Each structure stands twice: as structure tokens, then as C-alpha cells.
Short mmCIF file of C-alpha atoms in Angstrom, two decimals:
data_model
loop_
_atom_site.label_atom_id
_atom_site.label_comp_id
_atom_site.label_asym_id
_atom_site.label_seq_id
_atom_site.Cartn_x
_atom_site.Cartn_y
_atom_site.Cartn_z
CA UNK A 1 197.79 40.07 77.86
CA UNK A 2 195.49 38.29 80.33
CA UNK A 3 192.69 35.76 80.09
CA UNK A 4 190.25 37.42 82.50
CA UNK A 5 186.84 38.68 81.39
CA UNK A 6 188.03 42.19 82.27
CA UNK A 7 191.01 41.89 79.93
CA UNK A 8 188.87 40.41 77.16
CA UNK A 9 186.39 43.27 77.51
CA UNK A 10 189.08 45.92 77.46
CA UNK A 11 190.80 44.35 74.44
CA UNK A 12 187.44 44.22 72.63
CA UNK A 13 186.81 47.88 73.41
CA UNK A 14 190.26 48.82 72.08
CA UNK A 15 189.71 46.75 68.95
CA UNK A 16 186.30 48.29 68.28
CA UNK A 17 187.41 51.86 68.82
CA UNK A 18 190.68 51.64 66.90
CA UNK A 19 189.41 49.43 64.08
CA UNK A 20 186.89 52.11 63.20
CA UNK A 21 189.70 54.64 62.67
CA UNK A 22 191.96 52.22 60.77
CA UNK A 23 189.09 50.88 58.58
CA UNK A 24 188.11 54.45 57.61
CA UNK A 25 191.69 55.25 56.55
CA UNK A 26 191.99 51.95 54.64
CA UNK A 27 188.82 52.92 52.75
CA UNK A 28 190.29 56.35 51.99
CA UNK A 29 193.48 54.74 50.62
CA UNK A 30 191.60 52.22 48.49
CA UNK A 31 189.35 54.98 47.18
CA UNK A 32 192.31 57.18 46.24
CA UNK A 33 191.46 59.82 48.88
CA UNK A 34 193.82 61.64 51.22
CA UNK A 35 194.29 60.32 54.71
CA UNK A 36 192.64 62.20 57.53
CA UNK A 37 194.81 60.49 60.17
CA UNK A 38 198.17 59.25 58.98
CA UNK A 39 199.05 57.05 61.94
CA UNK A 40 197.84 55.37 65.11
CA UNK A 41 200.56 54.93 67.74
CA UNK A 42 200.61 53.82 71.34
CA UNK A 43 202.71 53.94 74.44
CA UNK A 44 202.52 51.65 77.48
CA UNK A 45 202.91 52.83 81.11
CA UNK A 46 203.26 50.38 83.99
CA UNK A 47 202.90 51.26 87.66
CA UNK A 48 202.78 48.28 89.99
CA UNK A 49 199.90 46.10 88.83
CA UNK A 50 198.39 48.95 86.79
CA UNK A 51 199.07 49.06 83.03
CA UNK A 52 197.92 51.90 80.79
CA UNK A 53 197.92 52.00 77.00
CA UNK A 54 197.83 55.55 75.61
CA UNK A 55 196.87 55.74 71.91
CA UNK A 56 197.72 58.86 69.88
CA UNK A 57 195.97 59.74 66.65
CA UNK A 58 197.24 62.84 64.80
CA UNK A 59 195.04 64.96 62.55
CA UNK A 60 196.05 67.69 60.11
CA UNK A 61 196.99 71.10 61.53
CA UNK A 62 198.66 69.81 64.70
CA UNK A 63 195.46 68.42 66.21
CA UNK A 64 195.82 65.20 68.20
CA UNK A 65 193.33 62.79 69.66
CA UNK A 66 194.11 60.53 72.60
CA UNK A 67 192.50 57.36 73.85
CA UNK A 68 193.50 55.74 77.13
CA UNK A 69 192.95 52.19 78.36
CA UNK A 70 193.93 51.06 81.86
CA UNK A 71 194.00 47.57 83.33
CA UNK A 72 194.51 46.41 86.92
CA UNK A 73 196.24 43.01 86.83
CA UNK A 74 195.93 42.49 90.58
CA UNK A 75 192.12 42.72 90.45
CA UNK A 76 191.77 41.50 86.83
CA UNK A 77 189.64 44.43 85.75
CA UNK A 78 189.62 47.36 83.41
CA UNK A 79 189.86 50.61 85.30
CA UNK A 80 187.50 53.51 84.66
CA UNK A 81 188.38 57.16 84.95
CA UNK A 82 186.37 57.21 88.19
CA UNK A 83 188.69 54.44 89.48
CA UNK A 84 191.76 56.47 88.50
CA UNK A 85 190.45 59.59 90.20
CA UNK A 86 189.64 57.63 93.37
CA UNK A 87 193.07 56.09 93.30
CA UNK A 88 194.55 59.58 93.07
CA UNK A 89 192.45 60.84 95.97
CA UNK A 90 190.26 63.13 93.87
CA UNK A 91 186.47 63.41 93.69
CA UNK A 92 184.85 63.72 90.29
CA UNK A 93 183.49 67.18 91.20
CA UNK A 94 186.89 68.34 92.49
CA UNK A 95 188.57 67.05 89.34
CA UNK A 96 186.18 68.93 87.02
CA UNK A 97 186.60 72.12 89.08
CA UNK A 98 190.42 71.79 88.85
CA UNK A 99 190.28 71.24 85.08
CA UNK A 100 188.14 74.37 84.67
CA UNK A 101 190.56 76.35 86.87
CA UNK A 102 193.54 75.18 84.82
CA UNK A 103 191.78 76.00 81.54
CA UNK A 104 191.06 79.55 82.71
CA UNK A 105 194.51 80.08 84.20
CA UNK A 106 196.25 78.81 81.06
CA UNK A 107 194.19 80.95 78.72
CA UNK A 108 194.64 84.14 80.76
CA UNK A 109 198.38 83.65 80.72
CA UNK A 110 198.43 82.89 76.99
CA UNK A 111 196.18 85.90 76.20
CA UNK A 112 198.41 88.23 78.27
CA UNK A 113 201.53 87.08 76.39
CA UNK A 114 199.97 87.19 72.92
CA UNK A 115 201.69 89.68 70.55
CA UNK A 116 198.57 91.83 70.85
CA UNK A 117 197.54 91.04 74.47
CA UNK A 118 193.91 90.22 75.06
CA UNK A 119 192.55 91.98 78.14
CA UNK A 120 188.80 92.12 77.39
CA UNK A 121 187.34 89.96 80.19
CA UNK A 122 184.18 89.21 78.19
CA UNK A 123 186.21 87.88 75.27
CA UNK A 124 188.43 85.87 77.62
CA UNK A 125 185.31 84.37 79.24
CA UNK A 126 184.02 83.32 75.80
CA UNK A 127 187.22 81.40 75.00
CA UNK A 128 187.28 79.77 78.41
CA UNK A 129 183.57 78.81 78.22
CA UNK A 130 184.26 76.82 75.04
CA UNK A 131 186.81 74.55 76.76
CA UNK A 132 184.99 74.46 80.11
CA UNK A 133 182.21 72.65 78.22
CA UNK A 134 184.67 69.77 77.68
CA UNK A 135 185.74 69.56 81.34
CA UNK A 136 184.55 66.15 82.49
CA UNK A 137 185.69 62.92 84.07
CA UNK A 138 185.63 61.41 80.56
CA UNK A 139 188.85 63.15 79.53
CA UNK A 140 191.64 60.82 78.43
CA UNK A 141 193.69 60.01 81.57
CA UNK A 142 196.08 57.44 82.91
CA UNK A 143 198.50 56.66 85.75
CA UNK A 144 202.10 57.00 84.58
CA UNK A 145 205.10 54.92 85.64
CA UNK A 146 205.63 57.17 88.71
CA UNK A 147 202.05 56.77 89.96
CA UNK A 148 200.96 60.26 88.93
CA UNK A 149 197.64 60.95 87.25
CA UNK A 150 198.19 62.31 83.73
CA UNK A 151 195.25 64.01 81.96
CA UNK A 152 194.82 65.32 78.42
CA UNK A 153 192.98 68.63 78.95
CA UNK A 154 191.43 70.75 76.19
CA UNK A 155 192.95 74.24 76.35
CA UNK A 156 191.56 77.18 74.36
CA UNK A 157 193.48 78.48 71.40
CA UNK A 158 193.46 81.99 70.00
CA UNK A 159 194.58 80.82 66.56
CA UNK A 160 193.95 77.54 64.74
CA UNK A 161 191.45 75.11 66.22
CA UNK A 162 189.18 76.22 69.07
CA UNK A 163 191.21 74.07 71.45
CA UNK A 164 194.09 71.62 71.66
CA UNK A 165 194.81 68.89 74.17
CA UNK A 166 197.70 69.44 76.55
CA UNK A 167 198.98 66.76 78.93
CA UNK A 168 198.85 67.86 82.55
CA UNK A 169 200.24 66.13 85.60
CA UNK A 170 198.05 65.89 88.69
CA UNK A 171 200.63 65.30 91.45
CA UNK A 172 198.22 64.03 94.07
CA UNK A 173 199.88 60.76 95.15
CA UNK A 174 198.28 57.41 95.90
CA UNK A 175 195.18 57.59 98.07
CA UNK A 176 194.37 55.16 100.84
CA UNK A 177 191.21 53.06 100.69
CA UNK A 178 188.82 52.69 103.65
CA UNK A 179 190.81 49.85 105.23
CA UNK A 180 193.93 52.02 105.41
CA UNK A 181 195.84 49.88 102.94
CA UNK A 182 197.40 51.60 99.96
CA UNK A 183 195.76 50.76 96.66
CA UNK A 184 199.01 49.55 95.12
CA UNK A 185 201.19 47.23 97.17
CA UNK A 186 204.66 48.49 97.93
CA UNK A 187 203.94 52.17 97.21
CA UNK A 188 203.64 54.84 99.89
CA UNK A 189 201.31 57.80 99.92
CA UNK A 190 204.24 60.18 99.67
CA UNK A 191 205.34 61.28 96.21
#
């Protein structure tokens, strides 16, 4: 809800990406076909001048897709994932490494607690390699109302789909920029 070019561009991107999903389902309904996605919902998170819209699109069999859109009202611009990582004090390389570490750690724990525990390291590595291929700075992410970076990470699954998104909190706090000012007025670095 702003008149800046940044807001217009972000609204256009949202419209283009979400209209494609909605139009496809409208075509399915008018053609008498089953829906692939039965809803498109959203939630809004506000932190200082930063507003994030998180869109959730469910698929059959408990699969979910997420799209995130973030706007900085103070600077009148859409924020990229690189902006969010920088704001959180993370490098892109460090972020990807942490995602891969979490994916492996999560799968090893799940495999150990499976009714028939999986201990074959080669098999574990195969499952982890599948999700590591999705570890990138393009994952859906946003800053929540507490200033924490939230990221939807693909985690490997032993049963069902190859992987499912899980929301993970990156409690890294607000980073300082090169002038020593915090990126969001009124917030401290301590979380």
C-alpha cells in the first residue's frame, strides 16, 4: 500500500506469480477437473518499516509451497533475499552452508528415530544430497515481527515426497551497516 515504483514493482510481481496459480485453478474448475491447489492464503509480518507478505499454497499429500514478498517502507523498495541476509548479518555463502548443515542434522536425527533406524551412511548421504541441491539464497524467507529471519528450508523425507519445507528461525539479530547505525531505527542489535 504505497505509491513508490518499488511498491508498484513488488505488487506487479505478486500479481503475476499468484494470478498464474489462480488462473490455472479457475481453468480446472471450469473444465470440470479436480483442483491441484485448493487455496491461496497469506499472512503479513511487520517489523519496524519492514513488511513481509508470506503466501501459502497447499498441494495434495501435505505438500506446501511458500512465496515471500518483503517491502522496506523507509527506503521505498522491495527487499531481496540478499538484503534480508545482510540485514541479519549473514553472508550468502554462510547462509547456504548453514542450510546444508541443518538439512543433514535434521535427516540424521529423523533417520535414527525411524521405526527401522537408518544407519547406512551412503544411504543417508543420498537423501541429504537431494535437499542440499535446493540450498540457496533463493529459498522463501522473511523477517518476522520480532526481527528474526525465518526461512522455509527443504528437508529430506523418508516417506512421501522427496522433501518438505520446514520453517526455521535464524536467531542472528539485526546487523549494523558500515556507518554503525542499525538498519532499523529503534531496534538494538541484541535479541
